[in-house]
Amino acid sequence: MTTFDELLTLAPAPDLRRSTDELKRLKEELSRGPDPEATRRQHAKGKLTAPERLQLLFDEGTFTEIEPLRRHRATGFGLEERRPHGDGVVIGWGLVHGRTVFAYAHDFRVFGGALGEAHAQKIHKVMDLAEAAGAPVVGLSDGAGARIQEGVTALAGYGGIFRRNTRASGVIPQISVILGPCAGGAAYSPALTDFVFMVRGTSQMFITGPDVVHAVTGEKITHDGLGGADVHSSLSGVSGFAYDDEAECLADVRHLLSFLPQNNRELPPVSRTGDPADRRTDALTSLVPADPQRAYDMRTVIEEIVDDGDHFEVHEGWAQNIVCALARLDGHVVGLIANQPTALAGVLDINSSEKAARFVQFCDAFNIPLVTLVDVPGFLPGVDQEHNGIIRHGAKLLYAYCNATVPRISLVVRKAYGGAYIVMDSRSIGADLSYAWPTNEIAVMGAEGAANVVFRRQIAASDDPDATRSRLIKEYKSELMHPYYAAERGLVDDVIDPGETRTVLIRSLEMLRAKHVSLPERKHGNPPM
């Protein structure tokens, strides 16, 4: 079989037909990929090849590859004798649900997917095209990090990627899909993108691998134990999603893209589901217990409200005391942030504040309205929380909400106490509309705690402290915590029937659709980090 290099050394073709035939043979060999044994090794690890992954990501027959003939120019360490076309990465564009999306996919079969100068320049090219065309970019990562033989030029290639990640942040959606090892500098690009997907058993992300960790600290740990999909989706929060196989993972990448606009100048796509806008949500009265001490799953509330119950949750396994999800109301995309009473009673803590803040910032950047469902007893108390900076981390969520200019609606489902109530998009920090159900309790703190503070001396001096405490708790509730107290003072726009929740939200969002806010002129703010 004629190789690429042999074809290139042939005498000049006498006519265009001959040249076209040679080009066809080049492209056919390129499509077969590298050594078949490399493909078998990839499959034996439970991993797909780069072309196979791109087929799953894009609508059938729509992917267009560019720079498939690119080769590196490096010399030394035997590189001059190994110059495969493509240089270990496939780049191009195609359609996902009929809309343009750009992508690059590391090919582990070539140099282990390691990044060199030419490899990096291909990624730079597709990222620049995505930004110029105003379309999302998806990175399918499966590589061994920087190509050591190319030295500092490989590191500079990473720098170019990081700079483009940062420049495109908030301009076009950026999605990272980790489908193999992602170590050292390679891990920083996914960290700069909007969403990270991982696959159990084959995906790992870490700055220093297990061998280095053991050499420096003496700790022994596996690759998965250090940076596997479950670690990053439940402990570190680096990854928003974890899957059992690549097909399921890439199907959800496609699903996520169906919610997102192409860029920050567009609105999210509208998809009519047939779920009536005026559908009553009477089931909510039985889903949410009136007793503020009883837990329930906030996801059931979300499913009852949104179109066809369909919602796409982000970071489901991390900071579970808050739910962040994309869904539709009357076909229009919304971002939902909701306290989750089944986890830590729905309190705000360091991780949940960070999780929600990043989600709020993403939705605001891409014109996705925010709906906040509030059932929060406060911030999580504790020495660890204070020493690890709950003040600073909680301020991230506060800053994100205050800085958001998209339509914002909050609904107090049950209780809203203290500073956590303010942070969860209260009217005072700029929510356009605030609603509450008739069982709401909005107060500085719960009645029991308030009574113990306000009436401490009176209770202590009583002949029957328990009876006095119970009486004073009831008085406090009746005067300051009744459902209409906040509405009477204009802090809640209306107290609504839970059965009308969906209708009220849809009508409110329709009214706010043309909302426009001009922020003060500035280079950028200085949010808590």
Short mmCIF file of C-alpha atoms in Angstrom, two decimals:
data_model
loop_
_atom_site.label_atom_id
_atom_site.label_comp_id
_atom_site.label_asym_id
_atom_site.label_seq_id
_atom_site.Cartn_x
_atom_site.Cartn_y
_atom_site.Cartn_z
CA MET A 1 0.00 0.00 0.00
CA THR A 2 1.30 3.46 -0.92
CA THR A 3 2.07 5.57 2.13
CA PHE A 4 1.43 9.29 2.51
CA ASP A 5 5.11 10.14 2.22
CA GLU A 6 5.50 7.98 -0.89
CA LEU A 7 2.54 9.67 -2.53
CA LEU A 8 3.99 13.06 -1.79
CA THR A 9 7.26 12.12 -3.52
CA LEU A 10 5.54 11.04 -6.75
CA ALA A 11 6.19 13.05 -9.86
CA PRO A 12 3.76 15.93 -10.45
CA ALA A 13 0.45 14.70 -11.84
CA PRO A 14 -0.08 15.56 -15.50
CA ASP A 15 -3.69 16.59 -14.98
CA LEU A 16 -6.33 17.45 -12.37
CA ARG A 17 -7.94 14.02 -12.64
CA ARG A 18 -4.71 12.31 -11.58
CA SER A 19 -4.23 14.76 -8.71
CA THR A 20 -7.80 14.21 -7.57
CA ASP A 21 -7.34 10.44 -7.54
CA GLU A 22 -4.20 10.83 -5.41
CA LEU A 23 -6.06 13.11 -3.02
CA LYS A 24 -8.81 10.52 -2.73
CA ARG A 25 -6.29 7.82 -1.79
CA LEU A 26 -4.76 10.16 0.80
CA LYS A 27 -8.13 10.87 2.38
CA GLU A 28 -9.11 7.18 2.39
CA GLU A 29 -5.96 6.20 4.23
CA LEU A 30 -6.43 9.08 6.63
CA SER A 31 -10.00 7.95 7.40
CA ARG A 32 -8.72 4.47 8.31
CA GLY A 33 -6.71 6.06 11.07
CA PRO A 34 -3.38 4.93 12.53
CA ASP A 35 -2.25 1.39 13.23
CA PRO A 36 -5.31 -0.92 13.69
CA GLU A 37 -3.59 -2.33 16.77
CA ALA A 38 -3.80 1.13 18.37
CA THR A 39 -7.54 1.13 17.76
CA ARG A 40 -7.87 -2.32 19.34
CA ARG A 41 -5.95 -1.13 22.39
CA GLN A 42 -8.26 1.87 22.71
CA HIS A 43 -11.36 -0.33 22.51
CA ALA A 44 -9.86 -2.81 24.99
CA LYS A 45 -9.77 0.00 27.57
CA GLY A 46 -13.50 0.58 27.05
CA LYS A 47 -12.79 3.79 25.14
CA LEU A 48 -13.95 4.96 21.72
CA THR A 49 -11.70 6.53 19.13
CA ALA A 50 -11.84 10.26 18.38
CA PRO A 51 -13.83 9.79 15.13
CA GLU A 52 -16.29 7.46 16.89
CA ARG A 53 -16.86 10.03 19.62
CA LEU A 54 -17.47 12.79 17.10
CA GLN A 55 -20.04 10.61 15.34
CA LEU A 56 -21.96 10.32 18.62
CA LEU A 57 -21.73 14.02 19.35
CA PHE A 58 -22.91 15.41 16.01
CA ASP A 59 -26.02 14.92 13.93
CA GLU A 60 -25.36 12.11 11.47
CA GLY A 61 -23.21 13.09 8.50
CA THR A 62 -22.77 16.74 9.51
CA PHE A 63 -19.20 16.82 10.89
CA THR A 64 -16.67 18.65 8.73
CA GLU A 65 -13.03 18.10 9.63
CA ILE A 66 -10.39 20.74 9.00
CA GLU A 67 -6.60 20.49 8.99
CA PRO A 68 -6.56 16.67 8.76
CA LEU A 69 -3.20 16.81 6.93
CA ARG A 70 -1.42 18.95 9.55
CA ARG A 71 1.90 17.51 10.77
CA HIS A 72 4.43 18.64 13.36
CA ARG A 73 7.80 20.13 12.44
CA ALA A 74 9.71 19.09 15.55
CA THR A 75 13.03 17.29 15.41
CA GLY A 76 15.06 15.30 17.90
CA PHE A 77 14.26 12.29 20.06
CA GLY A 78 13.05 10.48 16.94
CA LEU A 79 10.18 12.88 16.24
CA GLU A 80 11.45 13.66 12.75
CA GLU A 81 10.77 10.01 11.86
CA ARG A 82 7.22 10.07 13.26
CA ARG A 83 5.11 12.70 11.57
CA PRO A 84 1.56 11.34 11.39
CA HIS A 85 -1.06 13.50 9.74
CA GLY A 86 -3.51 15.13 12.12
CA ASP A 87 -0.87 15.18 14.91
CA GLY A 88 -3.15 13.47 17.40
CA VAL A 89 -6.18 15.76 17.38
CA VAL A 90 -9.29 16.00 15.19
CA ILE A 91 -10.91 19.41 14.79
CA GLY A 92 -13.92 20.73 12.91
CA TRP A 93 -17.57 21.63 13.12
CA GLY A 94 -20.98 20.07 12.61
CA LEU A 95 -24.59 20.26 13.71
CA VAL A 96 -26.12 19.30 17.07
CA HIS A 97 -29.92 19.37 16.92
CA GLY A 98 -29.52 21.32 13.70
CA ARG A 99 -27.31 24.08 15.15
CA THR A 100 -23.60 24.68 14.52
CA VAL A 101 -21.16 23.42 17.15
CA PHE A 102 -17.34 23.29 16.97
CA ALA A 103 -15.25 20.53 18.52
CA TYR A 104 -11.79 19.13 18.97
CA ALA A 105 -11.06 15.55 19.98
CA HIS A 106 -7.71 14.20 21.18
CA ASP A 107 -6.74 10.96 19.44
CA PHE A 108 -5.01 8.82 22.04
CA ARG A 109 -3.81 6.47 19.27
CA VAL A 110 -1.35 9.13 18.07
CA PHE A 111 1.38 10.12 20.55
CA GLY A 112 -1.03 9.18 23.34
CA GLY A 113 -2.97 12.33 22.50
CA ALA A 114 -0.07 14.41 23.86
CA LEU A 115 -0.09 18.08 22.95
CA GLY A 116 2.69 19.51 20.81
CA GLU A 117 3.03 22.74 18.85
CA ALA A 118 1.05 21.68 15.76
CA HIS A 119 -1.53 19.89 17.92
CA ALA A 120 -2.07 23.06 19.96
CA GLN A 121 -2.28 25.26 16.87
CA LYS A 122 -5.12 23.11 15.57
CA ILE A 123 -7.02 23.58 18.82
CA HIS A 124 -6.31 27.33 18.71
CA LYS A 125 -7.73 27.37 15.18
CA VAL A 126 -11.03 25.73 16.07
CA MET A 127 -11.47 27.84 19.21
CA ASP A 128 -10.90 31.01 17.19
CA LEU A 129 -13.42 29.84 14.59
CA ALA A 130 -16.00 29.08 17.28
CA GLU A 131 -15.63 32.53 18.80
CA ALA A 132 -15.76 34.25 15.40
CA ALA A 133 -18.81 32.25 14.29
CA GLY A 134 -20.53 32.69 17.67
CA ALA A 135 -21.09 28.98 18.32
CA PRO A 136 -20.37 26.58 21.22
CA VAL A 137 -17.11 24.63 21.38
CA VAL A 138 -16.80 21.12 22.83
CA GLY A 139 -13.44 19.64 23.79
CA LEU A 140 -13.15 15.84 23.94
CA SER A 141 -10.07 15.29 26.10
CA ASP A 142 -8.10 12.05 26.05
CA GLY A 143 -4.41 12.85 26.18
CA ALA A 144 -1.20 12.33 28.07
CA GLY A 145 -0.50 16.03 28.65
CA ALA A 146 2.31 18.01 27.07
CA ARG A 147 4.53 16.29 24.49
CA ILE A 148 7.77 16.11 26.46
CA GLN A 149 9.95 15.82 23.36
CA GLU A 150 8.81 19.28 22.18
CA GLY A 151 9.69 20.98 25.45
CA VAL A 152 8.57 24.54 26.10
CA THR A 153 6.71 24.89 22.78
CA ALA A 154 4.18 22.35 24.06
CA LEU A 155 3.71 24.37 27.25
CA ALA A 156 3.23 27.53 25.21
CA GLY A 157 0.52 25.68 23.28
CA TYR A 158 -1.38 25.17 26.53
CA GLY A 159 -1.01 28.86 27.31
CA GLY A 160 -2.71 29.72 24.03
CA ILE A 161 -5.60 27.44 24.89
CA PHE A 162 -6.03 28.94 28.37
CA ARG A 163 -6.02 32.45 26.96
CA ARG A 164 -8.72 31.55 24.45
CA ASN A 165 -10.78 29.79 27.15
CA THR A 166 -10.72 32.99 29.17
CA ARG A 167 -11.45 35.28 26.23
CA ALA A 168 -14.43 33.16 25.14
CA SER A 169 -15.81 32.87 28.70
CA GLY A 170 -19.31 34.31 28.77
CA VAL A 171 -19.20 34.79 24.99
CA ILE A 172 -19.81 31.25 23.72
CA PRO A 173 -20.68 28.10 25.71
CA GLN A 174 -17.60 25.96 26.37
CA ILE A 175 -17.96 22.30 27.32
CA SER A 176 -15.19 19.87 28.30
CA VAL A 177 -15.68 16.11 28.07
CA ILE A 178 -12.97 14.12 29.84
CA LEU A 179 -12.69 10.69 28.22
CA GLY A 180 -9.25 9.61 29.36
CA PRO A 181 -6.30 10.95 31.34
CA CYS A 182 -6.13 14.70 31.82
CA ALA A 183 -3.11 15.62 33.92
CA GLY A 184 -0.94 18.60 34.72
CA GLY A 185 -1.52 21.68 32.59
CA ALA A 186 -4.15 19.82 30.56
CA ALA A 187 -6.52 19.95 33.55
CA TYR A 188 -6.66 23.74 33.61
CA SER A 189 -8.47 24.20 30.31
CA PRO A 190 -11.50 22.14 31.46
CA ALA A 191 -11.49 24.09 34.72
CA LEU A 192 -11.88 27.30 32.72
CA THR A 193 -14.88 26.03 30.73
CA ASP A 194 -18.56 26.18 31.65
CA PHE A 195 -19.27 22.46 32.11
CA VAL A 196 -17.15 19.36 32.64
CA PHE A 197 -18.34 15.81 31.86
CA MET A 198 -16.51 12.61 32.94
CA VAL A 199 -16.86 8.84 32.50
CA ARG A 200 -16.32 6.39 35.34
CA GLY A 201 -13.36 4.04 35.05
CA THR A 202 -11.63 5.81 32.16
CA SER A 203 -11.59 9.54 33.01
CA GLN A 204 -9.10 11.06 35.42
CA MET A 205 -8.11 14.64 36.16
CA PHE A 206 -5.31 15.74 38.47
CA ILE A 207 -2.44 18.21 38.60
CA THR A 208 0.06 15.67 39.96
CA GLY A 209 -0.48 11.93 39.50
CA PRO A 210 -0.46 9.16 42.11
CA ASP A 211 3.27 8.47 41.70
CA VAL A 212 4.20 12.08 42.43
CA VAL A 213 1.77 12.23 45.34
CA HIS A 214 3.33 9.10 46.82
CA ALA A 215 6.87 10.37 46.30
CA VAL A 216 6.15 13.73 47.95
CA THR A 217 3.65 12.86 50.68
CA GLY A 218 3.94 9.10 51.10
CA GLU A 219 0.24 8.69 50.39
CA LYS A 220 -0.74 5.75 48.19
CA ILE A 221 -3.79 6.21 45.98
CA THR A 222 -5.09 4.96 42.63
CA HIS A 223 -5.67 7.11 39.56
CA ASP A 224 -9.44 6.89 40.06
CA GLY A 225 -9.17 7.50 43.78
CA LEU A 226 -7.17 10.65 43.15
CA GLY A 227 -9.03 12.15 40.22
CA GLY A 228 -11.75 9.85 38.89
CA ALA A 229 -15.23 10.81 37.76
CA ASP A 230 -16.91 10.15 41.11
CA VAL A 231 -14.24 12.08 43.01
CA HIS A 232 -14.70 15.19 40.91
CA SER A 233 -18.49 14.96 40.64
CA SER A 234 -19.11 14.44 44.37
CA LEU A 235 -16.08 15.68 46.35
CA SER A 236 -14.17 18.39 44.50
CA GLY A 237 -16.97 19.80 42.35
CA VAL A 238 -14.62 20.04 39.33
CA SER A 239 -16.96 17.92 37.19
CA GLY A 240 -20.68 18.52 36.89
CA PHE A 241 -21.53 15.10 35.50
CA ALA A 242 -20.38 11.46 35.77
CA TYR A 243 -21.48 8.57 33.54
CA ASP A 244 -20.94 4.84 33.16
CA ASP A 245 -20.13 4.93 29.44
CA GLU A 246 -19.17 7.36 26.69
CA ALA A 247 -22.37 7.00 24.68
CA GLU A 248 -24.52 8.06 27.64
CA CYS A 249 -22.13 10.91 28.38
CA LEU A 250 -22.15 12.31 24.85
CA ALA A 251 -25.94 11.97 24.64
CA ASP A 252 -26.21 14.26 27.66
CA VAL A 253 -23.75 16.73 26.11
CA ARG A 254 -26.16 16.94 23.19
CA HIS A 255 -29.07 17.36 25.62
CA LEU A 256 -27.29 20.18 27.44
CA LEU A 257 -26.61 21.97 24.15
CA SER A 258 -30.34 21.88 23.38
CA PHE A 259 -30.88 24.30 26.30
CA LEU A 260 -28.12 26.76 25.42
CA PRO A 261 -28.00 29.74 23.07
CA GLN A 262 -25.27 29.81 20.47
CA ASN A 263 -23.61 32.81 22.10
CA ASN A 264 -24.16 35.69 24.52
CA ARG A 265 -25.98 37.79 21.90
CA GLU A 266 -28.79 35.28 21.43
CA LEU A 267 -31.64 34.01 23.55
CA PRO A 268 -31.85 30.28 24.33
CA PRO A 269 -33.79 28.18 21.79
CA VAL A 270 -37.55 27.90 22.32
CA SER A 271 -39.00 24.40 22.16
CA ARG A 272 -42.74 24.05 22.60
CA THR A 273 -43.55 20.88 24.50
CA GLY A 274 -47.34 20.95 24.47
CA ASP A 275 -47.49 21.25 28.26
CA PRO A 276 -50.22 23.91 28.83
CA ALA A 277 -48.99 27.20 30.28
CA ASP A 278 -52.08 27.36 32.51
CA ARG A 279 -51.73 23.80 33.84
CA ARG A 280 -52.50 23.80 37.56
CA THR A 281 -49.97 22.42 39.99
CA ASP A 282 -52.28 21.35 42.79
CA ALA A 283 -50.04 18.36 43.59
CA LEU A 284 -47.63 20.80 45.22
CA THR A 285 -49.91 21.16 48.25
CA SER A 286 -49.29 17.53 49.11
CA LEU A 287 -45.65 17.37 48.01
CA VAL A 288 -44.49 20.09 50.45
CA PRO A 289 -45.24 19.54 54.17
CA ALA A 290 -46.45 22.61 56.03
CA ASP A 291 -44.25 21.66 59.01
CA PRO A 292 -40.92 23.46 58.40
CA GLN A 293 -39.07 20.67 60.22
CA ARG A 294 -40.15 17.94 57.78
CA ALA A 295 -38.00 17.15 54.75
CA TYR A 296 -39.14 16.65 51.16
CA ASP A 297 -37.39 16.36 47.80
CA MET A 298 -37.30 19.73 46.03
CA ARG A 299 -36.83 17.90 42.72
CA THR A 300 -40.46 16.76 42.92
CA VAL A 301 -41.51 20.41 43.16
CA ILE A 302 -39.41 21.29 40.12
CA GLU A 303 -40.82 18.36 38.13
CA GLU A 304 -44.38 19.49 38.89
CA ILE A 305 -43.72 23.06 37.76
CA VAL A 306 -41.60 22.74 34.59
CA ASP A 307 -42.63 21.56 31.12
CA ASP A 308 -43.26 17.80 31.12
CA GLY A 309 -41.25 17.48 34.34
CA ASP A 310 -38.03 17.58 32.32
CA HIS A 311 -35.07 19.27 33.95
CA PHE A 312 -31.31 18.92 33.45
CA GLU A 313 -29.51 19.07 36.79
CA VAL A 314 -25.93 20.33 37.08
CA HIS A 315 -23.58 19.04 39.81
CA GLU A 316 -26.22 16.59 41.05
CA GLY A 317 -23.70 14.70 43.19
CA TRP A 318 -21.89 17.69 44.73
CA ALA A 319 -23.24 20.17 47.30
CA GLN A 320 -26.56 18.36 47.30
CA ASN A 321 -28.18 20.85 49.67
CA ILE A 322 -28.86 23.04 46.65
CA VAL A 323 -30.28 22.11 43.26
CA CYS A 324 -29.19 23.86 40.05
CA ALA A 325 -30.97 22.84 36.87
CA LEU A 326 -31.97 23.94 33.39
CA ALA A 327 -35.58 23.43 32.37
CA ARG A 328 -38.34 24.98 30.27
CA LEU A 329 -41.45 26.92 31.17
CA ASP A 330 -43.86 27.23 28.25
CA GLY A 331 -41.00 26.23 25.95
CA HIS A 332 -38.60 28.92 27.19
CA VAL A 333 -35.37 27.92 28.98
CA VAL A 334 -34.95 28.93 32.63
CA GLY A 335 -32.26 28.33 35.22
CA LEU A 336 -33.58 26.96 38.51
CA ILE A 337 -31.81 27.36 41.85
CA ALA A 338 -33.51 25.66 44.80
CA ASN A 339 -32.67 24.72 48.37
CA GLN A 340 -32.87 20.95 48.94
CA PRO A 341 -34.41 20.06 52.33
CA THR A 342 -33.33 16.39 52.05
CA ALA A 343 -29.64 17.37 52.36
CA LEU A 344 -28.47 19.34 55.42
CA ALA A 345 -32.04 20.67 55.68
CA GLY A 346 -31.32 22.89 52.67
CA VAL A 347 -28.88 25.20 54.44
CA LEU A 348 -26.32 27.23 52.52
CA ASP A 349 -22.71 26.27 53.11
CA ILE A 350 -19.39 26.82 51.34
CA ASN A 351 -19.88 24.29 48.56
CA SER A 352 -23.54 25.05 47.85
CA SER A 353 -22.78 28.78 47.70
CA GLU A 354 -20.01 28.21 45.14
CA LYS A 355 -22.14 25.80 43.12
CA ALA A 356 -25.09 28.17 42.89
CA ALA A 357 -22.92 31.25 42.28
CA ARG A 358 -21.26 29.69 39.25
CA PHE A 359 -24.60 28.55 37.87
CA VAL A 360 -26.14 32.00 38.34
CA GLN A 361 -23.17 33.58 36.56
CA PHE A 362 -23.47 31.16 33.64
CA CYS A 363 -27.21 31.76 33.21
CA ASP A 364 -26.74 35.52 33.38
CA ALA A 365 -23.94 35.42 30.80
CA PHE A 366 -26.13 33.51 28.33
CA ASN A 367 -29.48 35.26 28.79
CA ILE A 368 -31.17 32.49 30.74
CA PRO A 369 -33.81 33.81 33.22
CA LEU A 370 -33.44 32.74 36.85
CA VAL A 371 -36.15 31.19 39.01
CA THR A 372 -35.17 30.68 42.67
CA LEU A 373 -37.18 28.33 44.92
CA VAL A 374 -36.47 29.25 48.53
CA ASP A 375 -36.73 26.98 51.55
CA VAL A 376 -33.65 27.87 53.57
CA PRO A 377 -33.12 27.76 57.34
CA GLY A 378 -29.91 29.78 57.18
CA PHE A 379 -26.18 29.27 56.72
CA LEU A 380 -24.54 26.15 58.10
CA PRO A 381 -22.98 26.93 61.50
CA GLY A 382 -19.66 25.43 62.53
CA VAL A 383 -16.00 26.14 63.19
CA ASP A 384 -14.91 24.47 59.93
CA GLN A 385 -17.30 26.58 57.89
CA GLU A 386 -16.13 29.81 59.52
CA HIS A 387 -12.44 28.98 59.33
CA ASN A 388 -12.71 27.86 55.70
CA GLY A 389 -14.32 31.13 54.71
CA ILE A 390 -18.11 30.77 54.62
CA ILE A 391 -18.28 34.58 54.66
CA ARG A 392 -16.17 34.85 51.51
CA HIS A 393 -17.79 31.90 49.75
CA GLY A 394 -21.32 32.92 50.66
CA ALA A 395 -20.54 36.36 49.26
CA LYS A 396 -19.88 34.72 45.87
CA LEU A 397 -23.55 33.79 45.58
CA LEU A 398 -24.61 37.21 46.83
CA TYR A 399 -22.36 38.90 44.26
CA ALA A 400 -23.58 36.68 41.43
CA TYR A 401 -27.24 37.46 42.09
CA CYS A 402 -26.66 41.19 42.59
CA ASN A 403 -24.69 41.36 39.35
CA ALA A 404 -27.22 39.40 37.26
CA THR A 405 -29.30 41.39 34.76
CA VAL A 406 -31.50 38.60 33.37
CA PRO A 407 -35.13 38.28 34.54
CA ARG A 408 -35.11 37.08 38.16
CA ILE A 409 -38.05 35.63 40.07
CA SER A 410 -37.94 34.17 43.56
CA LEU A 411 -40.58 32.03 45.24
CA VAL A 412 -40.57 31.34 48.98
CA VAL A 413 -41.86 27.79 49.15
CA ARG A 414 -41.78 27.45 52.93
CA LYS A 415 -39.17 29.11 55.15
CA ALA A 416 -36.61 31.83 54.53
CA TYR A 417 -34.50 32.76 57.53
CA GLY A 418 -31.77 35.29 58.14
CA GLY A 419 -28.99 36.25 55.78
CA ALA A 420 -29.58 33.14 53.70
CA TYR A 421 -33.01 34.52 52.76
CA ILE A 422 -31.39 37.73 51.51
CA VAL A 423 -28.75 35.82 49.52
CA MET A 424 -31.34 33.57 47.83
CA ASP A 425 -32.37 36.39 45.47
CA SER A 426 -34.66 38.35 47.74
CA ARG A 427 -36.34 41.54 46.56
CA SER A 428 -33.77 43.57 48.47
CA ILE A 429 -30.88 42.39 46.25
CA GLY A 430 -32.71 42.90 42.98
CA ALA A 431 -35.18 40.11 42.23
CA ASP A 432 -37.69 41.51 39.75
CA LEU A 433 -40.58 39.68 41.36
CA SER A 434 -40.90 37.79 44.62
CA TYR A 435 -43.74 35.42 45.42
CA ALA A 436 -44.58 33.23 48.39
CA TRP A 437 -46.91 30.38 49.24
CA PRO A 438 -49.36 30.86 52.12
CA THR A 439 -47.25 28.71 54.47
CA ASN A 440 -44.15 30.88 54.10
CA GLU A 441 -42.11 31.99 57.09
CA ILE A 442 -39.78 34.91 56.34
CA ALA A 443 -37.86 36.04 59.40
CA VAL A 444 -34.50 36.74 60.95
CA MET A 445 -34.53 33.22 62.39
CA GLY A 446 -36.93 30.47 63.41
CA ALA A 447 -39.48 31.31 66.10
CA GLU A 448 -37.90 29.00 68.66
CA GLY A 449 -34.47 30.58 68.32
CA ALA A 450 -35.91 34.08 68.22
CA ALA A 451 -37.92 33.54 71.40
CA ASN A 452 -34.87 32.20 73.24
CA VAL A 453 -32.94 35.35 72.33
CA VAL A 454 -35.61 38.05 72.64
CA PHE A 455 -37.37 36.69 75.71
CA ARG A 456 -34.42 35.02 77.43
CA ARG A 457 -34.81 36.84 80.74
CA GLN A 458 -38.59 36.59 80.78
CA ILE A 459 -38.42 32.82 80.22
CA ALA A 460 -35.72 32.36 82.87
CA ALA A 461 -37.75 34.33 85.48
CA SER A 462 -40.93 32.39 84.81
CA ASP A 463 -42.31 29.81 87.24
CA ASP A 464 -42.92 27.54 84.25
CA PRO A 465 -40.22 28.28 81.64
CA ASP A 466 -41.46 25.68 79.13
CA ALA A 467 -45.01 27.00 79.14
CA THR A 468 -43.80 30.59 78.93
CA ARG A 469 -41.47 29.73 76.04
CA SER A 470 -44.31 28.02 74.12
CA ARG A 471 -46.61 31.01 74.64
CA LEU A 472 -43.99 33.52 73.55
CA ILE A 473 -43.09 31.44 70.47
CA LYS A 474 -46.73 31.54 69.40
CA GLU A 475 -46.87 35.30 69.96
CA TYR A 476 -43.71 35.84 67.92
CA LYS A 477 -45.06 33.72 65.07
CA SER A 478 -48.43 35.48 65.05
CA GLU A 479 -46.91 38.96 64.99
CA LEU A 480 -43.75 38.65 62.88
CA MET A 481 -43.89 35.34 61.00
CA HIS A 482 -47.38 35.12 59.61
CA PRO A 483 -47.54 34.48 55.83
CA TYR A 484 -48.57 38.02 54.93
CA TYR A 485 -46.07 39.97 57.03
CA ALA A 486 -43.56 40.37 54.17
CA ALA A 487 -46.30 41.05 51.62
CA GLU A 488 -47.74 43.83 53.77
CA ARG A 489 -44.35 45.52 53.69
CA GLY A 490 -43.77 45.11 49.96
CA LEU A 491 -41.00 42.54 50.33
CA VAL A 492 -43.14 39.93 48.59
CA ASP A 493 -45.16 40.90 45.52
CA ASP A 494 -47.93 38.41 46.17
CA VAL A 495 -48.86 35.36 48.18
CA ILE A 496 -50.06 32.80 45.65
CA ASP A 497 -51.99 29.55 45.54
CA PRO A 498 -49.44 26.72 45.03
CA GLY A 499 -51.75 25.34 42.36
CA GLU A 500 -51.15 28.49 40.27
CA THR A 501 -47.36 28.45 40.59
CA ARG A 502 -46.62 27.38 37.03
CA THR A 503 -49.04 29.89 35.54
CA VAL A 504 -47.76 32.77 37.67
CA LEU A 505 -44.13 32.02 36.79
CA ILE A 506 -44.84 31.77 33.07
CA ARG A 507 -46.84 35.01 32.97
CA SER A 508 -44.17 36.82 34.96
CA LEU A 509 -41.36 35.59 32.72
CA GLU A 510 -43.33 36.60 29.62
CA MET A 511 -43.66 40.11 31.00
CA LEU A 512 -39.93 40.25 31.80
CA ARG A 513 -38.72 38.84 28.49
CA ALA A 514 -37.72 42.24 27.13
CA LYS A 515 -36.00 43.31 30.37
CA HIS A 516 -32.93 45.46 29.83
CA VAL A 517 -30.53 46.72 32.47
CA SER A 518 -27.56 49.01 31.94
CA LEU A 519 -24.74 48.43 34.40
CA PRO A 520 -22.30 51.17 35.42
CA GLU A 521 -19.37 51.54 33.04
CA ARG A 522 -16.38 49.65 34.38
CA LYS A 523 -13.65 47.32 33.24
CA HIS A 524 -15.01 44.54 35.45
CA GLY A 525 -16.05 43.99 39.02
CA ASN A 526 -13.92 42.41 41.73
CA PRO A 527 -15.98 39.47 43.00
CA PRO A 528 -14.92 37.46 46.05
CA MET A 529 -12.74 34.58 44.87
#
